[in-house]
Amino acid sequence: MAEDIEFDRHFEPAHGKAVPVAENVLRVTVNNPGPFTFEGTNSYVIGRDTLAVIDPGPDDEAHLQALLAAIDGRPVSHIFVSHTHADHSPLTPRLKDATGATVMAEGPHRAARPLHIGEVNPLDASSDTAFEPDFRLADGEIVDTGEWAVEAIATPGHTANHMAFALNGTGILFSADHVMAWATSIVAPPDGAMADYIASLERLLQRDDAIYLPGHGGPVTKPRSFVRALKTHRRLREAAILERLRKGDRTIAGMVREIYRDTDPRLHQAAGLSVLAHLEDLVARGAVETDGPPAIEGIYRPN
């Protein structure tokens, strides 16, 4: 179902090394490859004399040392955190202790909606619920040190507190997990919401960024066309779900077996949550019916 997007999976992570990716921008990739992290989580170090770090990554000693080597004794004024998944934010306290930087983010981890009665959040283990920023960024807020200026762009969908960060004056957007060149972003309730994700894609289409530097994998070099392809992909996924409903499928498990039959089985649980995200949106729009709130074990009917 992702054949409508030209993904770029050619990426050399150079784990533990600082790789220049733009003027005064270094990428350091954690050695934490996997089906959800690709070759690892990307941290970015920006600036020349006074620095900022975007997404410190998981609590990994080798990665902390790699970041400190990239920082090379220079002052770090800010740490920006895009969202609170366990591969992006848990190293933050140790990096803050080492540098004295101020931690900036949208806010602590939270679900996109309240849990339904009896619902258990299957994503708790992958979330950094202990995270608390020093300063909560508002959408559109700019942190300007005189050497560089970072603008916070609210992009909920993957998580409720997801933010992208624009390096103003450069055309660079640090897109974190919202837009990545190697794969689509996971939108999984209750932490994520499909309606929010689509609205955030629309938000990016109103911008004129020249390149995205994501949380995993290499750059998105043609952002506008890529984001349009992501929107098309989600529309096709929605159409596939409606088609399965018309053919008699009533459960998410049944839909996943058909729609994701060529997908790595390790990703089927996440695929089920993605289908749930679409169904939540379809139920809210009146295109699909279910008894009670949409749930992973629910029974669904076309309206």
GROMACS .gro file of C-alpha atoms in nm:
model
  303
    1MET     CA    1   0.000   0.000   0.000
    2ALA     CA    2   0.300   0.233   0.019
    3GLU     CA    3   0.387   0.198  -0.348
    4ASP     CA    4   0.241   0.546  -0.404
    5ILE     CA    5   0.542   0.699  -0.223
    6GLU     CA    6   0.904   0.701  -0.336
    7PHE     CA    7   1.084   0.615  -0.015
    8ASP     CA    8   1.458   0.665   0.022
    9ARG     CA    9   1.611   0.390   0.235
   10HIS     CA   10   1.971   0.456   0.133
   11PHE     CA   11   2.124   0.584   0.455
   12GLU     CA   12   2.464   0.544   0.618
   13PRO     CA   13   2.410   0.604   0.991
   14ALA     CA   14   2.778   0.632   1.094
   15HIS     CA   15   2.671   0.537   1.446
   16GLY     CA   16   2.842   0.742   1.713
   17LYS     CA   17   3.004   0.990   1.474
   18ALA     CA   18   2.914   1.352   1.407
   19VAL     CA   19   2.818   1.386   1.041
   20PRO     CA   20   2.790   1.737   0.891
   21VAL     CA   21   2.455   1.763   0.710
   22ALA     CA   22   2.436   2.142   0.659
   23GLU     CA   23   2.632   2.449   0.759
   24ASN     CA   24   2.669   2.436   1.139
   25VAL     CA   25   2.443   2.131   1.163
   26LEU     CA   26   2.576   1.791   1.274
   27ARG     CA   27   2.382   1.464   1.284
   28VAL     CA   28   2.468   1.194   1.540
   29THR     CA   29   2.275   0.867   1.499
   30VAL     CA   30   2.215   0.630   1.789
   31ASN     CA   31   2.303   0.265   1.742
   32ASN     CA   32   1.943   0.154   1.805
   33PRO     CA   33   1.826   0.012   1.471
   34GLY     CA   34   1.492  -0.168   1.450
   35PRO     CA   35   1.166  -0.198   1.260
   36PHE     CA   36   1.039   0.132   1.407
   37THR     CA   37   1.371   0.322   1.426
   38PHE     CA   38   1.524   0.220   1.090
   39GLU     CA   39   1.905   0.261   1.130
   40GLY     CA   40   1.868   0.451   1.455
   41THR     CA   41   1.745   0.778   1.606
   42ASN     CA   42   1.899   1.099   1.474
   43SER     CA   43   2.011   1.369   1.715
   44TYR     CA   44   2.115   1.705   1.571
   45VAL     CA   45   2.366   1.959   1.701
   46ILE     CA   46   2.319   2.309   1.561
   47GLY     CA   47   2.530   2.623   1.590
   48ARG     CA   48   2.896   2.720   1.581
   49ASP     CA   49   2.987   2.901   1.903
   50THR     CA   50   2.679   2.843   2.118
   51LEU     CA   51   2.492   2.524   2.038
   52ALA     CA   52   2.154   2.356   2.062
   53VAL     CA   53   2.074   1.985   2.053
   54ILE     CA   54   1.756   1.855   1.893
   55ASP     CA   55   1.629   1.519   2.027
   56PRO     CA   56   1.897   1.375   2.261
   57GLY     CA   57   1.768   1.022   2.198
   58PRO     CA   58   1.736   0.717   2.425
   59ASP     CA   59   1.922   0.682   2.753
   60ASP     CA   60   2.235   0.535   2.596
   61GLU     CA   61   2.584   0.596   2.739
   62ALA     CA   62   2.766   0.560   2.407
   63HIS     CA   63   2.532   0.813   2.246
   64LEU     CA   64   2.578   1.059   2.531
   65GLN     CA   65   2.954   1.040   2.481
   66ALA     CA   66   2.913   1.081   2.105
   67LEU     CA   67   2.701   1.394   2.156
   68LEU     CA   68   2.952   1.539   2.403
   69ALA     CA   69   3.230   1.472   2.151
   70ALA     CA   70   3.031   1.657   1.884
   71ILE     CA   71   2.969   1.944   2.126
   72ASP     CA   72   3.347   1.952   2.188
   73GLY     CA   73   3.337   2.170   2.499
   74ARG     CA   74   3.128   2.447   2.344
   75PRO     CA   75   2.837   2.593   2.545
   76VAL     CA   76   2.494   2.441   2.481
   77SER     CA   77   2.214   2.685   2.553
   78HIS     CA   78   1.910   2.477   2.457
   79ILE     CA   79   1.788   2.122   2.415
   80PHE     CA   80   1.481   2.089   2.191
   81VAL     CA   81   1.270   1.774   2.218
   82SER     CA   82   1.029   1.692   1.934
   83HIS     CA   83   0.820   1.438   2.125
   84THR     CA   84   0.833   1.192   2.411
   85HIS     CA   85   0.883   0.849   2.263
   86ALA     CA   86   1.150   0.639   2.432
   87ASP     CA   87   1.392   0.668   2.140
   88HIS     CA   88   1.388   1.050   2.138
   89SER     CA   89   1.375   1.207   2.485
   90PRO     CA   90   1.504   0.988   2.774
   91LEU     CA   91   1.868   1.100   2.744
   92THR     CA   92   1.758   1.461   2.802
   93PRO     CA   93   1.819   1.478   3.181
   94ARG     CA   94   2.175   1.346   3.152
   95LEU     CA   95   2.257   1.582   2.864
   96LYS     CA   96   2.108   1.871   3.060
   97ASP     CA   97   2.322   1.779   3.362
   98ALA     CA   98   2.633   1.769   3.142
   99THR     CA   99   2.567   2.098   2.962
  100GLY     CA  100   2.336   2.310   3.178
  101ALA     CA  101   2.108   2.367   2.877
  102THR     CA  102   1.744   2.470   2.902
  103VAL     CA  103   1.504   2.197   2.785
  104MET     CA  104   1.236   2.314   2.542
  105ALA     CA  105   0.936   2.111   2.420
  106GLU     CA  106   0.562   2.131   2.365
  107GLY     CA  107   0.501   1.959   2.695
  108PRO     CA  108   0.506   1.626   2.879
  109HIS     CA  109   0.376   1.306   2.726
  110ARG     CA  110   0.000   1.274   2.696
  111ALA     CA  111  -0.254   1.083   2.491
  112ALA     CA  112  -0.437   1.250   2.205
  113ARG     CA  113  -0.766   1.156   2.372
  114PRO     CA  114  -0.882   1.013   2.706
  115LEU     CA  115  -0.876   0.636   2.743
  116HIS     CA  116  -1.211   0.464   2.701
  117ILE     CA  117  -1.352   0.263   2.991
  118GLY     CA  118  -1.155  -0.061   3.014
  119GLU     CA  119  -0.902   0.049   2.750
  120VAL     CA  120  -0.533  -0.015   2.815
  121ASN     CA  121  -0.276   0.199   2.636
  122PRO     CA  122  -0.049  -0.049   2.451
  123LEU     CA  123   0.204   0.228   2.389
  124ASP     CA  124   0.291   0.309   2.750
  125ALA     CA  125   0.616   0.111   2.735
  126SER     CA  126   0.737   0.315   2.438
  127SER     CA  127   0.661   0.653   2.595
  128ASP     CA  128   0.878   0.872   2.819
  129THR     CA  129   0.615   0.959   3.077
  130ALA     CA  130   0.877   1.106   3.314
  131PHE     CA  131   0.974   1.385   3.073
  132GLU     CA  132   0.908   1.743   3.180
  133PRO     CA  133   1.057   2.038   2.988
  134ASP     CA  134   1.200   2.345   3.158
  135PHE     CA  135   0.999   2.558   2.918
  136ARG     CA  136   0.685   2.472   2.721
  137LEU     CA  137   0.694   2.599   2.365
  138ALA     CA  138   0.389   2.746   2.199
  139ASP     CA  139   0.318   2.689   1.831
  140GLY     CA  140   0.510   2.946   1.629
  141GLU     CA  141   0.735   3.049   1.917
  142ILE     CA  142   1.089   3.141   1.814
  143VAL     CA  143   1.401   3.091   2.024
  144ASP     CA  144   1.661   3.338   1.889
  145THR     CA  145   2.012   3.349   2.032
  146GLY     CA  146   2.148   3.592   1.775
  147GLU     CA  147   2.355   3.312   1.621
  148TRP     CA  148   2.061   3.093   1.524
  149ALA     CA  149   1.682   3.104   1.551
  150VAL     CA  150   1.462   2.796   1.598
  151GLU     CA  151   1.088   2.816   1.538
  152ALA     CA  152   0.854   2.562   1.700
  153ILE     CA  153   0.595   2.414   1.463
  154ALA     CA  154   0.318   2.213   1.630
  155THR     CA  155   0.268   1.891   1.431
  156PRO     CA  156   0.048   1.661   1.642
  157GLY     CA  157  -0.057   1.325   1.501
  158HIS     CA  158   0.228   1.084   1.567
  159THR     CA  159   0.197   1.200   1.928
  160ALA     CA  160  -0.016   1.473   2.080
  161ASN     CA  161   0.293   1.674   2.180
  162HIS     CA  162   0.490   1.636   1.855
  163MET     CA  163   0.674   1.942   1.727
  164ALA     CA  164   0.893   2.008   1.426
  165PHE     CA  165   1.163   2.274   1.448
  166ALA     CA  166   1.254   2.518   1.171
  167LEU     CA  167   1.605   2.661   1.161
  168ASN     CA  168   1.498   3.001   1.041
  169GLY     CA  169   1.685   3.155   0.749
  170THR     CA  170   1.820   2.820   0.626
  171GLY     CA  171   1.523   2.638   0.470
  172ILE     CA  172   1.582   2.347   0.712
  173LEU     CA  173   1.297   2.184   0.902
  174PHE     CA  174   1.377   1.917   1.162
  175SER     CA  175   1.069   1.705   1.099
  176ALA     CA  176   1.134   1.437   1.367
  177ASP     CA  177   0.888   1.148   1.322
  178HIS     CA  178   0.614   1.345   1.147
  179VAL     CA  179   0.773   1.316   0.801
  180MET     CA  180   1.058   1.074   0.723
  181ALA     CA  181   1.211   0.973   0.391
  182TRP     CA  182   1.237   0.601   0.469
  183ALA     CA  183   0.879   0.518   0.583
  184THR     CA  184   0.543   0.658   0.684
  185SER     CA  185   0.493   0.781   1.038
  186ILE     CA  186   0.304   0.557   1.280
  187VAL     CA  187  -0.023   0.711   1.396
  188ALA     CA  188  -0.148   0.493   1.680
  189PRO     CA  189  -0.434   0.576   1.922
  190PRO     CA  190  -0.462   0.677   2.193
  191ASP     CA  191  -0.124   0.854   2.172
  192GLY     CA  192  -0.178   0.968   1.813
  193ALA     CA  193  -0.476   1.081   1.607
  194MET     CA  194  -0.525   1.058   1.230
  195ALA     CA  195  -0.723   1.380   1.199
  196ASP     CA  196  -0.442   1.565   1.378
  197TYR     CA  197  -0.180   1.401   1.158
  198ILE     CA  198  -0.353   1.499   0.833
  199ALA     CA  199  -0.403   1.856   0.960
  200SER     CA  200  -0.031   1.871   1.044
  201LEU     CA  201   0.060   1.758   0.691
  202GLU     CA  202  -0.162   2.037   0.560
  203ARG     CA  203   0.021   2.277   0.789
  204LEU     CA  204   0.357   2.181   0.639
  205LEU     CA  205   0.222   2.224   0.286
  206GLN     CA  206   0.163   2.590   0.366
  207ARG     CA  207   0.536   2.633   0.436
  208ASP     CA  208   0.825   2.668   0.191
  209ASP     CA  209   1.097   2.466   0.366
  210ALA     CA  210   1.369   2.342   0.130
  211ILE     CA  211   1.472   2.025   0.314
  212TYR     CA  212   1.357   1.813   0.607
  213LEU     CA  213   1.603   1.650   0.844
  214PRO     CA  214   1.400   1.374   1.015
  215GLY     CA  215   1.426   1.172   1.334
  216HIS     CA  216   1.525   0.856   1.145
  217GLY     CA  217   1.699   0.808   0.813
  218GLY     CA  218   1.822   1.059   0.562
  219PRO     CA  219   1.684   1.393   0.443
  220VAL     CA  220   1.360   1.461   0.262
  221THR     CA  221   1.495   1.663  -0.031
  222LYS     CA  222   1.165   1.748  -0.202
  223PRO     CA  223   0.941   1.817   0.095
  224ARG     CA  224   0.628   1.953  -0.072
  225SER     CA  225   0.590   1.670  -0.322
  226PHE     CA  226   0.674   1.413  -0.054
  227VAL     CA  227   0.414   1.553   0.188
  228ARG     CA  228   0.155   1.550  -0.090
  229ALA     CA  229   0.243   1.183  -0.151
  230LEU     CA  230   0.197   1.110   0.221
  231LYS     CA  231  -0.151   1.263   0.206
  232THR     CA  232  -0.233   1.053  -0.100
  233HIS     CA  233  -0.107   0.743   0.076
  234ARG     CA  234  -0.336   0.806   0.374
  235ARG     CA  235  -0.633   0.858   0.141
  236LEU     CA  236  -0.553   0.528  -0.030
  237ARG     CA  237  -0.527   0.355   0.308
  238GLU     CA  238  -0.865   0.495   0.406
  239ALA     CA  239  -1.012   0.375   0.075
  240ALA     CA  240  -0.867   0.027   0.136
  241ILE     CA  241  -1.031   0.012   0.480
  242LEU     CA  242  -1.367   0.115   0.337
  243GLU     CA  243  -1.330  -0.146   0.062
  244ARG     CA  244  -1.260  -0.421   0.318
  245LEU     CA  245  -1.569  -0.313   0.511
  246ARG     CA  246  -1.779  -0.328   0.195
  247LYS     CA  247  -1.644  -0.679   0.130
  248GLY     CA  248  -1.759  -0.794   0.471
  249ASP     CA  249  -1.461  -0.750   0.703
  250ARG     CA  250  -1.581  -0.631   1.042
  251THR     CA  251  -1.270  -0.645   1.260
  252ILE     CA  252  -0.939  -0.466   1.256
  253ALA     CA  253  -0.752  -0.798   1.268
  254GLY     CA  254  -0.927  -0.912   0.951
  255MET     CA  255  -0.849  -0.588   0.771
  256VAL     CA  256  -0.483  -0.599   0.872
  257ARG     CA  257  -0.446  -0.952   0.734
  258GLU     CA  258  -0.559  -0.832   0.391
  259ILE     CA  259  -0.430  -0.476   0.371
  260TYR     CA  260  -0.088  -0.547   0.527
  261ARG     CA  261  -0.029  -0.897   0.391
  262ASP     CA  262   0.307  -0.788   0.241
  263THR     CA  263   0.419  -0.604   0.555
  264ASP     CA  264   0.675  -0.733   0.808
  265PRO     CA  265   0.469  -0.930   1.065
  266ARG     CA  266   0.658  -0.750   1.342
  267LEU     CA  267   0.470  -0.436   1.236
  268HIS     CA  268   0.120  -0.587   1.236
  269GLN     CA  269   0.035  -0.466   1.587
  270ALA     CA  270   0.130  -0.112   1.486
  271ALA     CA  271  -0.065  -0.161   1.162
  272GLY     CA  272  -0.373  -0.252   1.364
  273LEU     CA  273  -0.340   0.070   1.563
  274SER     CA  274  -0.300   0.264   1.238
  275VAL     CA  275  -0.623   0.110   1.107
  276LEU     CA  276  -0.787   0.207   1.437
  277ALA     CA  277  -0.667   0.566   1.385
  278HIS     CA  278  -0.834   0.573   1.043
  279LEU     CA  279  -1.151   0.418   1.184
  280GLU     CA  280  -1.167   0.676   1.463
  281ASP     CA  281  -1.159   0.945   1.197
  282LEU     CA  282  -1.411   0.765   0.972
  283VAL     CA  283  -1.653   0.713   1.263
  284ALA     CA  284  -1.623   1.081   1.360
  285ARG     CA  285  -1.704   1.177   1.001
  286GLY     CA  286  -2.003   0.943   0.986
  287ALA     CA  287  -1.864   0.710   0.716
  288VAL     CA  288  -1.837   0.407   0.948
  289GLU     CA  289  -2.045   0.279   1.239
  290THR     CA  290  -1.945   0.087   1.550
  291ASP     CA  291  -2.102   0.013   1.886
  292GLY     CA  292  -1.962   0.250   2.144
  293PRO     CA  293  -1.630   0.430   2.095
  294PRO     CA  294  -1.394   0.290   1.829
  295ALA     CA  295  -1.176   0.018   1.984
  296ILE     CA  296  -0.910  -0.224   1.865
  297GLU     CA  297  -1.147  -0.520   1.925
  298GLY     CA  298  -1.455  -0.337   1.793
  299ILE     CA  299  -1.697  -0.446   1.522
  300TYR     CA  300  -1.725  -0.200   1.231
  301ARG     CA  301  -1.982  -0.149   0.957
  302PRO     CA  302  -1.989   0.086   0.659
  303ASN     CA  303  -2.249   0.358   0.695
   0.00000   0.00000   0.00000
